[in-house]
Short mmCIF file of C-alpha atoms in Angstrom, two decimals:
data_model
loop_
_atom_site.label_atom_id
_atom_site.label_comp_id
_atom_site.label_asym_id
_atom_site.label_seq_id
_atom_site.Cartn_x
_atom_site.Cartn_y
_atom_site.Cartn_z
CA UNK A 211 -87.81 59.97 -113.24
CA UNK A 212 -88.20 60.01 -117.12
CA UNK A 213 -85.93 59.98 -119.49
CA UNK A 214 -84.02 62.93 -120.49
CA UNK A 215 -85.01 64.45 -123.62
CA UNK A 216 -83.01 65.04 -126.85
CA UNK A 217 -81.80 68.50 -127.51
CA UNK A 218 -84.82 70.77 -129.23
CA UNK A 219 -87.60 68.37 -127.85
CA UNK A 220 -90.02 70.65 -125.72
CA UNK A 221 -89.90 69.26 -122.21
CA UNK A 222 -90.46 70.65 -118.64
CA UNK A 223 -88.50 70.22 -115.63
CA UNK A 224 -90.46 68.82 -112.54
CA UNK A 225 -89.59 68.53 -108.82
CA UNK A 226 -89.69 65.05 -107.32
CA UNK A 227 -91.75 64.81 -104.12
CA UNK A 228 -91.62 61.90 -101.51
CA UNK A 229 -93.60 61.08 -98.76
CA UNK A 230 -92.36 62.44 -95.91
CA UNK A 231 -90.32 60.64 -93.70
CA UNK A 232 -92.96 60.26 -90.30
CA UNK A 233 -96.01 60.66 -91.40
CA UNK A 234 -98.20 59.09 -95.00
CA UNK A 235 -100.14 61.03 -96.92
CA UNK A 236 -97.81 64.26 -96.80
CA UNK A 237 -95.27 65.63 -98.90
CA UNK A 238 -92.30 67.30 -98.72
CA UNK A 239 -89.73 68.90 -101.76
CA UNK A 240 -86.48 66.76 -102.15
CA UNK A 241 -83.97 69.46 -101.99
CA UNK A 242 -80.99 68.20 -104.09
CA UNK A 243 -83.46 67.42 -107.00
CA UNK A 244 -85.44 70.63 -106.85
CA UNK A 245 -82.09 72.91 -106.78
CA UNK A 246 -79.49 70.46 -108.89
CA UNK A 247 -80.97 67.39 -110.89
CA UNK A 248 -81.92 68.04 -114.26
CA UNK A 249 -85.01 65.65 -114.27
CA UNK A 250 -87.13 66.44 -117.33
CA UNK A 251 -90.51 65.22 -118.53
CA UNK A 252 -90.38 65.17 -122.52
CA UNK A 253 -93.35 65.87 -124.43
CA UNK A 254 -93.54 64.21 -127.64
CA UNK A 255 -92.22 66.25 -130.49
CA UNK A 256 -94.43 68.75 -132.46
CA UNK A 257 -97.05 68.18 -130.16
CA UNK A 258 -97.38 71.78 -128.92
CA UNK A 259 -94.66 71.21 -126.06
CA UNK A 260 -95.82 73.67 -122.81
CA UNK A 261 -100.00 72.07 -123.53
CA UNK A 262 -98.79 68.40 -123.60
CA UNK A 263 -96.13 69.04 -120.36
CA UNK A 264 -99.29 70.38 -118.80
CA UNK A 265 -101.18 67.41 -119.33
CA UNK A 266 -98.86 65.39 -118.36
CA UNK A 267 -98.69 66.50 -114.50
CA UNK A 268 -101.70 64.47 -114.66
CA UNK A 269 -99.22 60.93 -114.88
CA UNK A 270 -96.84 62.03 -112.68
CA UNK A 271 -95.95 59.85 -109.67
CA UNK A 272 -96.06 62.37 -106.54
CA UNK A 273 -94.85 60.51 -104.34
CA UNK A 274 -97.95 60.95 -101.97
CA UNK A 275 -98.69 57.79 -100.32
CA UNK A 276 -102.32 56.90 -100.85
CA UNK A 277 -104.69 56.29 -97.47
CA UNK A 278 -104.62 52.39 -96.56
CA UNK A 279 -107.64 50.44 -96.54
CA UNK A 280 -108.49 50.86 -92.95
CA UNK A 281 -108.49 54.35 -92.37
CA UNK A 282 -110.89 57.03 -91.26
CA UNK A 283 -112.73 59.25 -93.23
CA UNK A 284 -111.05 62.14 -92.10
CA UNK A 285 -106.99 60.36 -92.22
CA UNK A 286 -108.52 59.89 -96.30
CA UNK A 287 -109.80 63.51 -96.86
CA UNK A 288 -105.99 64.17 -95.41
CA UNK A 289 -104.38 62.13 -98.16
CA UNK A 290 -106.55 63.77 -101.00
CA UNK A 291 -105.08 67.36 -99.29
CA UNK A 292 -101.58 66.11 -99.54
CA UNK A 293 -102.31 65.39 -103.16
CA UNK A 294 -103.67 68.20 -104.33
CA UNK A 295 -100.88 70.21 -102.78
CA UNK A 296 -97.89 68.32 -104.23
CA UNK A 297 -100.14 69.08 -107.31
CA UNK A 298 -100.30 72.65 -106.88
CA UNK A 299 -96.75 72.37 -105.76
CA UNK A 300 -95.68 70.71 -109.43
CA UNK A 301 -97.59 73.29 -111.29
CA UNK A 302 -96.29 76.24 -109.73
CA UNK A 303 -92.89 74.40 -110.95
CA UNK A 304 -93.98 73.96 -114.31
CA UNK A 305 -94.73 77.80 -114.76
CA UNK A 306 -91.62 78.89 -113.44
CA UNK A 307 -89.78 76.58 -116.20
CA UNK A 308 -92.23 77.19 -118.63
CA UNK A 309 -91.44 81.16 -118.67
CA UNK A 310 -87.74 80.50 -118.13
CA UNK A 311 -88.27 78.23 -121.47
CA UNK A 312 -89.46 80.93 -123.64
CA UNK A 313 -86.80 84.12 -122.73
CA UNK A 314 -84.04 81.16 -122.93
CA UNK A 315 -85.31 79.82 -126.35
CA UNK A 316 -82.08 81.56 -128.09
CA UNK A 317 -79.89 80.39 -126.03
CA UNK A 318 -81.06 76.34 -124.60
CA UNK A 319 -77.50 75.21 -123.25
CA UNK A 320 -77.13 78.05 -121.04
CA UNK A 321 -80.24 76.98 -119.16
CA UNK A 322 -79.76 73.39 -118.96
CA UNK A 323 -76.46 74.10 -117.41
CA UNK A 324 -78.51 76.19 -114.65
CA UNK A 325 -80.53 75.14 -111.92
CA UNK A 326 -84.23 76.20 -112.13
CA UNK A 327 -83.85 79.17 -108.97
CA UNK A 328 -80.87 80.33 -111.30
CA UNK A 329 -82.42 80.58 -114.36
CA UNK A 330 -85.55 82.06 -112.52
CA UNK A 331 -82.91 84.65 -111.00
CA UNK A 332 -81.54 85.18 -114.54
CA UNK A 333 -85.08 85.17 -115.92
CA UNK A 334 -85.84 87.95 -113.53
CA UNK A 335 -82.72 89.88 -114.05
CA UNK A 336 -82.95 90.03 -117.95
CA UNK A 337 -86.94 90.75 -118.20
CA UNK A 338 -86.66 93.30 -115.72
CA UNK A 339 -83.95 95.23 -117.61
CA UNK A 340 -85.38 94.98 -121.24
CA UNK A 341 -88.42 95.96 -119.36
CA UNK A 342 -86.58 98.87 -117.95
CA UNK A 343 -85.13 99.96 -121.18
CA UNK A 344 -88.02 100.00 -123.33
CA UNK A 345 -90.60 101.32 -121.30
CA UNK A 346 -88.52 104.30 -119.73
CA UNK A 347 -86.74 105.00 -123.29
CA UNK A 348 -90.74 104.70 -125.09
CA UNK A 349 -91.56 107.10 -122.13
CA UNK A 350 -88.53 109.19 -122.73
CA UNK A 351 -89.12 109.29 -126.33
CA UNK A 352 -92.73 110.63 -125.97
CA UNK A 353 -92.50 113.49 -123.57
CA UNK A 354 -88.94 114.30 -124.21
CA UNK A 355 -89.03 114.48 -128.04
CA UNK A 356 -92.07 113.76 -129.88
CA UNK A 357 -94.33 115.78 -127.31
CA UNK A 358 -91.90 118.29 -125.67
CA UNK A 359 -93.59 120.92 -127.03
CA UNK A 360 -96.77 120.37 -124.99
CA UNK A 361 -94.68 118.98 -121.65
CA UNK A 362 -91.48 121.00 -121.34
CA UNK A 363 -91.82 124.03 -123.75
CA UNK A 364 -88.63 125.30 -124.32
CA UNK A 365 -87.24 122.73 -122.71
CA UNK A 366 -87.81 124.05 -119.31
CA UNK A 367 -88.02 121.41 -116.83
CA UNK A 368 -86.58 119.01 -118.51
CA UNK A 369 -83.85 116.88 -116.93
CA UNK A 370 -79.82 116.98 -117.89
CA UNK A 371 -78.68 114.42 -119.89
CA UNK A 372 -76.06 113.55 -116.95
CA UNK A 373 -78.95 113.15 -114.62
CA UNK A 374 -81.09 110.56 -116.87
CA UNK A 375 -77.29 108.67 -117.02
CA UNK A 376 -77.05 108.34 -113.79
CA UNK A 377 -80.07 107.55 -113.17
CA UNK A 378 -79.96 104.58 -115.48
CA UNK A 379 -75.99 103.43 -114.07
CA UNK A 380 -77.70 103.84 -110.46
CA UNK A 381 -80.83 101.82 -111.73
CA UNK A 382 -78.84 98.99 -113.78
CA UNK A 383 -76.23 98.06 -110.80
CA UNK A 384 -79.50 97.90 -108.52
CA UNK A 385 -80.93 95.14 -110.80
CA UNK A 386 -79.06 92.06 -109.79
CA UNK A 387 -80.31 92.61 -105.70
CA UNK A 388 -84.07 93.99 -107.27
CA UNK A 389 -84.71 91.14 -109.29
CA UNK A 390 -83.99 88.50 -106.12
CA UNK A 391 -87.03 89.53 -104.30
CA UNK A 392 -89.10 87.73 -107.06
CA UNK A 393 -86.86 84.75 -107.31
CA UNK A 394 -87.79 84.25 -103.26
CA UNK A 395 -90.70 84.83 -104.04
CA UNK A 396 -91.10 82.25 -106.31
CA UNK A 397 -88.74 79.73 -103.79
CA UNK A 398 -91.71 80.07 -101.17
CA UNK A 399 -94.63 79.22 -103.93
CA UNK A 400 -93.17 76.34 -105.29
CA UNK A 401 -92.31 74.95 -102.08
CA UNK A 402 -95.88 75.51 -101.23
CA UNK A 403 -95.54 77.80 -98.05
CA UNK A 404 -97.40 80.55 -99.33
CA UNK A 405 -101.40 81.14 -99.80
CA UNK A 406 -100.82 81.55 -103.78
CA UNK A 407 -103.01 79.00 -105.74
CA UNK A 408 -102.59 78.06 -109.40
CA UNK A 409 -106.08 76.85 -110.79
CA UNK A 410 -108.57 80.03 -111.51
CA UNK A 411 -111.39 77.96 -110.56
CA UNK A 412 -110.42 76.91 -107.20
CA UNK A 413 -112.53 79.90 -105.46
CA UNK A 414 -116.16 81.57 -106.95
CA UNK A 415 -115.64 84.65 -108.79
CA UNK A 416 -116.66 87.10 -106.19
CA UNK A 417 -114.02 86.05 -103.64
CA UNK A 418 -111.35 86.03 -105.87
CA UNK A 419 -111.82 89.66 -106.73
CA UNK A 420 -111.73 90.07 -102.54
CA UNK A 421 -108.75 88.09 -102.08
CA UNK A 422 -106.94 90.45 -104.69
CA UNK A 423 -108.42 93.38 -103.70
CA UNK A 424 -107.38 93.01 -99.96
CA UNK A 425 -103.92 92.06 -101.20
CA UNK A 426 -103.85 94.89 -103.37
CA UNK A 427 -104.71 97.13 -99.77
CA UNK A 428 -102.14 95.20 -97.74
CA UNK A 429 -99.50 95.47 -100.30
CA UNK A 430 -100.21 99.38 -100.50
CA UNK A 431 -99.97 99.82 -96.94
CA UNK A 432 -96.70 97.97 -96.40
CA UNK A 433 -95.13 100.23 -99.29
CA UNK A 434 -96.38 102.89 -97.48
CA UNK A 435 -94.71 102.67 -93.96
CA UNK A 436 -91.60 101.09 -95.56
CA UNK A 437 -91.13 103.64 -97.56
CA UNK A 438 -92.39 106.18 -94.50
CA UNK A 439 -89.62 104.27 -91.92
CA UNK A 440 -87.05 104.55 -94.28
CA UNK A 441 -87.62 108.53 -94.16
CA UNK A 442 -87.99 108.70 -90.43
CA UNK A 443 -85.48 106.01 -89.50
CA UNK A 444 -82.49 108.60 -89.72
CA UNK A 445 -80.07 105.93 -90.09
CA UNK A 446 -81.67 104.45 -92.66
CA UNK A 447 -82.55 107.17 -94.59
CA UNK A 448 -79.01 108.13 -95.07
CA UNK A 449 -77.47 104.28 -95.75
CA UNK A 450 -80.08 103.78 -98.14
CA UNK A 451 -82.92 105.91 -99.13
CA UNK A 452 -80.98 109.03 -100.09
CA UNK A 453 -79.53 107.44 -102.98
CA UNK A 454 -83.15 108.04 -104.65
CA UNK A 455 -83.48 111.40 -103.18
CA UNK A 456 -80.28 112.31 -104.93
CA UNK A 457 -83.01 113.57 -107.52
CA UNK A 458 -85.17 116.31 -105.57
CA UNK A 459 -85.95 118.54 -107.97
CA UNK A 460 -88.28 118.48 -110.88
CA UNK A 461 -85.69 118.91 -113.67
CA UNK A 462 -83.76 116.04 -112.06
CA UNK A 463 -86.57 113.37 -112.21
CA UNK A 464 -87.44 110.93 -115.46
CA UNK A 465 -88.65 107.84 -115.95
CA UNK A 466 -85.59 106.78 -115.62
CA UNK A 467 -85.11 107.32 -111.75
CA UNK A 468 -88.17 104.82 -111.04
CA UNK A 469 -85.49 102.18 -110.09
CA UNK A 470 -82.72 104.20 -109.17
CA UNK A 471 -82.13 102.95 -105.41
CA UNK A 472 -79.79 101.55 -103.40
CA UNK A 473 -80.42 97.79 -103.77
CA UNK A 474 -81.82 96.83 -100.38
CA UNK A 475 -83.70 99.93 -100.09
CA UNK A 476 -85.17 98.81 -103.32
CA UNK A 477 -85.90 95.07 -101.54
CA UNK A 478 -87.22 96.34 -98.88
CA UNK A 479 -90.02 98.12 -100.77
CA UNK A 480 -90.83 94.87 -102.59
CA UNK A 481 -91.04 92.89 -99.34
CA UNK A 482 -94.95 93.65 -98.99
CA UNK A 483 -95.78 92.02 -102.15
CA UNK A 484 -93.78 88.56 -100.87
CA UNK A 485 -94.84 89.20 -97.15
CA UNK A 486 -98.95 89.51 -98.57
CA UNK A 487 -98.48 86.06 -99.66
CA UNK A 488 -98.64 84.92 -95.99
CA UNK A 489 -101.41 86.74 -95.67
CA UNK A 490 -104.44 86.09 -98.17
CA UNK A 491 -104.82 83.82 -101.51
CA UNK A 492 -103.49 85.15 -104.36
CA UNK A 493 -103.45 83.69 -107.98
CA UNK A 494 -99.73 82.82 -109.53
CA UNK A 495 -100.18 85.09 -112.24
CA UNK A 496 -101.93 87.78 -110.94
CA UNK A 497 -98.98 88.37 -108.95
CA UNK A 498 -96.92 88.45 -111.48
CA UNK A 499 -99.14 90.73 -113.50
CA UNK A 500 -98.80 92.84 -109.77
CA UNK A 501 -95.29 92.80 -110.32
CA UNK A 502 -95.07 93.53 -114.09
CA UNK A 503 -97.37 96.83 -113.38
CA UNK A 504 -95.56 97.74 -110.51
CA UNK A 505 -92.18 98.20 -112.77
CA UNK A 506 -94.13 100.11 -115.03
CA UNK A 507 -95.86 102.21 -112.62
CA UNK A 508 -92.73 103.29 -111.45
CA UNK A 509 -91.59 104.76 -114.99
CA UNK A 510 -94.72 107.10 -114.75
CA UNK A 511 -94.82 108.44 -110.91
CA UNK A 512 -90.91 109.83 -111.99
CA UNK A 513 -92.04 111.93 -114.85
CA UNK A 514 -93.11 115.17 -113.37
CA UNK A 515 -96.51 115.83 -115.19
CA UNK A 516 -99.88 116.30 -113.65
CA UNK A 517 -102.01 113.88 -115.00
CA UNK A 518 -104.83 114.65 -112.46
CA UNK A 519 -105.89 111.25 -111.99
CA UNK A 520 -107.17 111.31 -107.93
CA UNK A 521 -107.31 109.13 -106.15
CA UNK A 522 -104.50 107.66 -108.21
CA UNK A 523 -101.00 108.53 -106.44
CA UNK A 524 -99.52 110.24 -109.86
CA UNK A 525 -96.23 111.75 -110.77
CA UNK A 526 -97.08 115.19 -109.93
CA UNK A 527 -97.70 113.97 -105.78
CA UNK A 528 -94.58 111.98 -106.21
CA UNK A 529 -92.65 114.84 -107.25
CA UNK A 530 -93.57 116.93 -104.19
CA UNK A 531 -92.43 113.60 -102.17
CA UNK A 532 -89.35 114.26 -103.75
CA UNK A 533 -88.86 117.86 -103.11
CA UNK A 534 -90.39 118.15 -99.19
CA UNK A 535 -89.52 114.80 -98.24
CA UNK A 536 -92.24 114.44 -95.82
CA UNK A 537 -95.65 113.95 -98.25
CA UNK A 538 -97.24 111.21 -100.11
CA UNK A 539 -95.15 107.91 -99.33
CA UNK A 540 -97.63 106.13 -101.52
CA UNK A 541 -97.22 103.93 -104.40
CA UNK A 542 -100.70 103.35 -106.46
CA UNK A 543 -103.07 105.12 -103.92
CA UNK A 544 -103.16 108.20 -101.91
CA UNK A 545 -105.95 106.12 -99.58
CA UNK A 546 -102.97 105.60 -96.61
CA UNK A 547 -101.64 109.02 -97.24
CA UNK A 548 -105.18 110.20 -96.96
CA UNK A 549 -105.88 108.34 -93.76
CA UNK A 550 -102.29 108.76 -91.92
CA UNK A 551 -102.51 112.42 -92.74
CA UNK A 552 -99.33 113.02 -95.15
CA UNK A 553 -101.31 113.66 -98.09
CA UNK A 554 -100.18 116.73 -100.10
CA UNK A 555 -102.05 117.82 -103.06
CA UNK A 556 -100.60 119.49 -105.94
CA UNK A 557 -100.67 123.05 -106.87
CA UNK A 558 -103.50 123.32 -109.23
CA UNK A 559 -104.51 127.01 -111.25
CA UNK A 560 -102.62 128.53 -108.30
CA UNK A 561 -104.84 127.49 -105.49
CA UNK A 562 -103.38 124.75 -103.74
CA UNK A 563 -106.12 121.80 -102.66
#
């Protein structure tokens, strides 16, 4: 452990590994220390804090026992594996902190009184409701007031002001359950259970594109049937899902109503992006950068306007999901809406497609 650093110093919290208990040259997370124990690493003061914590995850002891002398090639190329995971393992740890560092800068106490998962939950819960705010009201603001001339002349089919309220209430009590699904998600990564990697260079260029590609595919087609189950499950529908579908006409929906679900419905439509971790590597912050777009995404498939954009699943096909309940359970794509045969294509020049 190193010694704890003086208020203001720029330091990052690391987990403690130890070899595990029956066999060398593995590692497992000491679970006390990595929920409770505020062990810090300080980096030496003015010295560019988050670059010099980085640097030093290169002198940190593991805890990985080394191979002895004697053994075989392949009990050695073991040992180097167990390294380079408790590595990966640490670094993963060092991002989480090192974001949780920056939206806590105001406020330092209240996150060295929390353990990291908490401030990560915090972290989560706070980004994703300025994030909420500003890009629905800067959505809002556009095609409500500076351009509702060219999207709702006259106002017609625009959505009450007691609508775009509730919307937000709905949206803002949902938060606290939405924002655990990435604070799991980042439990399983730093405990090193998942396929996510940290170091950009650790596959060639063309199969990292395919790795996130074909996450990008499975994540799309888990949205799809969780979001078609939770229409046909009957049960479910009416426990959770129709607390979205309160809105089912178009001069209900805004950009507001993107989040407005109960909160498990809302976790269960995030569990594809957690479950495609299992599946394929992905890069740390390309799935955050998943998740970041995702929340935005949401804000524009709720505004009603045609933007025309096939094969992109846009608001207009999200707004006839709305109103017939049975169409275009897609998120990004209509590709699985396409293929399962629930694709419905907007009204266009009065010829429907």
């Amino acid at each position: 452990g190193a010694a704890a650093a003086a208020p203001g110093d720029p330091r990052v919290r690391v987990v403690e590994l130890v070899p595990d208990a029956a066999t060398w040259g593995s590692s497992t997370l000491r679970w006390p220390s990595f929920f409770f124990a505020d062990r810090t690493l300080a980096a030496p003061a003015g010295s560019g804090g988050a670059d010099d914590a980085r640097r030093s995850l290169d002198r940190l002891d593991l805890g990985v026992a080394p191979a002895p002398p004697n053994a075989t090639e392949l009990d050695a190329a073991r040992a180097r594996l167990a390294r380079a995971r408790a590595e990966e393992q640490v670094k993963f740890v060092w991002a989480a902190d090192w974001i949780n560092s920056w939206l806590f800068a105001a406020a330092p106490g209240v996150r060295a009184a929390l353990p990291l998962y908490a401030q990560s939950w915090l972290r989560n819960f706070l980004a994703g409701s300025i994030l909420y705010y500003v890009v629905g009201g800067a959505w809002a603001l556009w095609i409500y007031r500076i351009r509702a001339d060219v999207y709702f002349p006259g106002g017609r089919g625009m959505p009450a002001k007691r609508d775009v309220l509730l919307q937000i209430w709905v949206s803002q009590r949902a938060m606290v359950l939405y924002t655990l699904m990435p604070t799991i998600s980042d439990f399983l990564i730093e405990h090193g259970w998942t396929l996510c990697f940290f170091d950009f260079g650790a596959y060639p260029l063309w199969l990292y594109v395919a790795f996130h590609a074909f996450y990008f595919v499975c994540v799309e087609w888990g949205i799809y049937w969780m979001h078609r189950l939770l229409h046909d499950i009957k049960w479910a529908y009416r426990l959770l899902h129709a607390t979205h579908h309160k809105y089912n006409k178009e001069n209900t929906l805004s950009p507001f109503a993107g989040l407005a679900f109960h909160p498990i419905d809302g976790m269960l439509q995030a569990t594809p992006y957690v479950v495609g971790l299992f599946l394929v590597p992905v890069h740390y912050w390309a799935h955050l950068a998943m998740l970041f777009f995702t929340a935005v995404w949401t804000t524009n498939i709720h505004d009603t306007l045609d933007g025309e954009c096939e094969p992109v699943m846009g608001a207009a096909y999200h707004t006839i999901h709305h109103t017939t309940y049975r169409h275009n359970y897609g998120q990004i794509f209509t590709l699985w809406d396409r293929f399962y045969g629930t694709l419905r294509v907007p009204k266009r020049e009065g010829k429907e497609e």
